[in-house]
């Protein structure tokens, strides 16, 4: 069936270092790939997304890359700060009602 | 603009009890959905709606009921609570079904004993 694998499940980085989270999807018809950040006790919030006609997208310290051939996409956070500590989810959609979410990555930024 | 609101924030039920989780949005979004979040399993879709009067099942619909009488509201009913329904529930909305940003509510933490 359709699924999205996300790695790693936990990630600890020193403040100022970069963090990379990777996701692999199974359905080649997927065309929309959002990333959500979930802080403790809150709902997920979209931080960046990418569509299948684009290979890379950047927003300040956050970037997402997409490799359609390999069916994987990655979130890159540069110059990490303590407020980046949260759980990050990737997802994939093929333009229907269905979003398949990854299992989440808990990022800890150590001061 | 309050976005997506959910009530209650916390709830404890006994097995067999029923209850309704409330969800409302003030963004005039057509698409609304309910997810449950369990440790190590990400978010799983329970039910969704593409407009008032239209609802359909997601991947884990058993034990839950929904209705959509207005654009704004999308309540989730637990018919006869079971311990397996202990979870955190999130309501989400987006402009339309498809490749659009979903806005999530703050969640309801439900415990069934």
mmCIF file of C-alpha atoms in Angstrom, chain B residues 1-106:
data_model
loop_
_atom_site.group_PDB
_atom_site.id
_atom_site.type_symbol
_atom_site.label_atom_id
_atom_site.label_comp_id
_atom_site.label_asym_id
_atom_site.label_seq_id
_atom_site.Cartn_x
_atom_site.Cartn_y
_atom_site.Cartn_z
ATOM 1 C CA UNK B 1 -9.381 34.944 12.628
ATOM 2 C CA UNK B 2 -9.291 32.030 15.108
ATOM 3 C CA UNK B 3 -8.300 29.403 12.498
ATOM 4 C CA UNK B 4 -9.248 25.853 13.531
ATOM 5 C CA UNK B 5 -10.601 25.399 17.046
ATOM 6 C CA UNK B 6 -11.222 22.140 18.885
ATOM 7 C CA UNK B 7 -12.994 21.337 22.136
ATOM 8 C CA UNK B 8 -12.420 19.833 24.600
ATOM 9 C CA UNK B 9 -8.643 19.880 25.021
ATOM 10 C CA UNK B 10 -8.640 16.841 27.307
ATOM 11 C CA UNK B 11 -11.232 14.142 27.924
ATOM 12 C CA UNK B 12 -11.386 10.910 29.916
ATOM 13 C CA UNK B 13 -14.082 8.377 29.058
ATOM 14 C CA UNK B 14 -15.042 4.989 30.369
ATOM 15 C CA UNK B 15 -15.354 2.082 27.954
ATOM 16 C CA UNK B 16 -18.739 2.141 26.249
ATOM 17 C CA UNK B 17 -19.417 5.841 26.747
ATOM 18 C CA UNK B 18 -20.087 8.091 23.776
ATOM 19 C CA UNK B 19 -18.999 11.650 23.147
ATOM 20 C CA UNK B 20 -18.556 14.273 20.458
ATOM 21 C CA UNK B 21 -15.327 16.106 19.692
ATOM 22 C CA UNK B 22 -16.047 19.550 18.320
ATOM 23 C CA UNK B 23 -14.175 21.211 15.455
ATOM 24 C CA UNK B 24 -14.816 24.588 13.852
ATOM 25 C CA UNK B 25 -12.977 26.762 11.337
ATOM 26 C CA UNK B 26 -13.579 30.372 10.318
ATOM 27 C CA UNK B 27 -11.585 30.417 7.060
ATOM 28 C CA UNK B 28 -14.442 29.297 4.792
ATOM 29 C CA UNK B 29 -12.507 26.162 3.889
ATOM 30 C CA UNK B 30 -14.281 23.469 1.905
ATOM 31 C CA UNK B 31 -12.134 20.539 3.012
ATOM 32 C CA UNK B 32 -12.101 19.344 6.626
ATOM 33 C CA UNK B 33 -10.695 16.188 8.118
ATOM 34 C CA UNK B 34 -10.084 14.297 11.348
ATOM 35 C CA UNK B 35 -6.826 12.535 12.191
ATOM 36 C CA UNK B 36 -5.665 10.509 15.124
ATOM 37 C CA UNK B 37 -2.054 10.614 16.264
ATOM 38 C CA UNK B 38 -0.529 7.646 18.028
ATOM 39 C CA UNK B 39 3.108 7.233 19.105
ATOM 40 C CA UNK B 40 5.322 6.009 16.275
ATOM 41 C CA UNK B 41 2.458 5.986 13.757
ATOM 42 C CA UNK B 42 2.234 9.517 12.451
ATOM 43 C CA UNK B 43 -1.174 10.941 11.599
ATOM 44 C CA UNK B 44 -3.909 8.655 10.297
ATOM 45 C CA UNK B 45 -7.026 9.920 8.545
ATOM 46 C CA UNK B 46 -10.337 8.965 10.187
ATOM 47 C CA UNK B 47 -12.985 10.821 8.147
ATOM 48 C CA UNK B 48 -13.009 13.766 5.816
ATOM 49 C CA UNK B 49 -15.462 16.147 4.144
ATOM 50 C CA UNK B 50 -15.173 18.061 0.873
ATOM 51 C CA UNK B 51 -18.097 20.362 1.635
ATOM 52 C CA UNK B 52 -21.284 20.770 3.637
ATOM 53 C CA UNK B 53 -23.389 17.626 3.439
ATOM 54 C CA UNK B 54 -20.562 15.480 2.034
ATOM 55 C CA UNK B 55 -18.470 13.140 4.182
ATOM 56 C CA UNK B 56 -16.420 10.030 3.527
ATOM 57 C CA UNK B 57 -14.211 7.525 5.297
ATOM 58 C CA UNK B 58 -10.473 7.715 5.669
ATOM 59 C CA UNK B 59 -8.155 4.855 6.552
ATOM 60 C CA UNK B 60 -9.298 4.216 10.159
ATOM 61 C CA UNK B 61 -13.051 5.055 10.313
ATOM 62 C CA UNK B 62 -14.355 2.214 12.503
ATOM 63 C CA UNK B 63 -15.956 3.388 15.744
ATOM 64 C CA UNK B 64 -16.318 6.996 14.577
ATOM 65 C CA UNK B 65 -19.077 8.992 12.955
ATOM 66 C CA UNK B 66 -19.068 12.456 11.364
ATOM 67 C CA UNK B 67 -21.491 14.934 9.855
ATOM 68 C CA UNK B 68 -21.060 18.290 8.111
ATOM 69 C CA UNK B 69 -24.189 20.393 8.244
ATOM 70 C CA UNK B 70 -22.343 23.716 7.808
ATOM 71 C CA UNK B 71 -19.080 24.798 6.179
ATOM 72 C CA UNK B 72 -17.692 25.809 9.573
ATOM 73 C CA UNK B 73 -18.337 22.772 11.773
ATOM 74 C CA UNK B 74 -17.187 19.169 11.547
ATOM 75 C CA UNK B 75 -17.865 17.184 14.745
ATOM 76 C CA UNK B 76 -16.454 13.708 15.368
ATOM 77 C CA UNK B 77 -18.602 11.265 17.345
ATOM 78 C CA UNK B 78 -17.311 8.269 19.239
ATOM 79 C CA UNK B 79 -20.197 5.848 19.327
ATOM 80 C CA UNK B 80 -19.031 3.446 22.077
ATOM 81 C CA UNK B 81 -15.554 4.310 23.338
ATOM 82 C CA UNK B 82 -12.905 1.594 23.503
ATOM 83 C CA UNK B 83 -9.382 1.698 25.037
ATOM 84 C CA UNK B 84 -7.976 1.407 21.476
ATOM 85 C CA UNK B 85 -9.399 4.881 20.822
ATOM 86 C CA UNK B 86 -7.070 6.441 23.365
ATOM 87 C CA UNK B 87 -5.184 8.929 21.214
ATOM 88 C CA UNK B 88 -4.688 12.564 20.325
ATOM 89 C CA UNK B 89 -7.229 13.769 17.783
ATOM 90 C CA UNK B 90 -6.601 16.594 15.340
ATOM 91 C CA UNK B 91 -9.047 18.369 13.122
ATOM 92 C CA UNK B 92 -7.683 20.042 9.978
ATOM 93 C CA UNK B 93 -9.038 22.184 7.181
ATOM 94 C CA UNK B 94 -7.824 23.427 3.822
ATOM 95 C CA UNK B 95 -9.102 25.637 1.026
ATOM 96 C CA UNK B 96 -10.012 22.664 -1.149
ATOM 97 C CA UNK B 97 -9.288 18.965 -1.330
ATOM 98 C CA UNK B 98 -5.964 18.249 -2.977
ATOM 99 C CA UNK B 99 -2.535 19.784 -2.819
ATOM 100 C CA UNK B 100 -3.220 22.619 -0.440
ATOM 101 C CA UNK B 101 -1.876 23.559 2.963
ATOM 102 C CA UNK B 102 -3.792 21.968 5.805
ATOM 103 C CA UNK B 103 -4.407 24.012 8.940
ATOM 104 C CA UNK B 104 -4.542 21.935 12.106
ATOM 105 C CA UNK B 105 -6.374 22.574 15.345
ATOM 106 C CA UNK B 106 -4.631 22.285 18.742
#
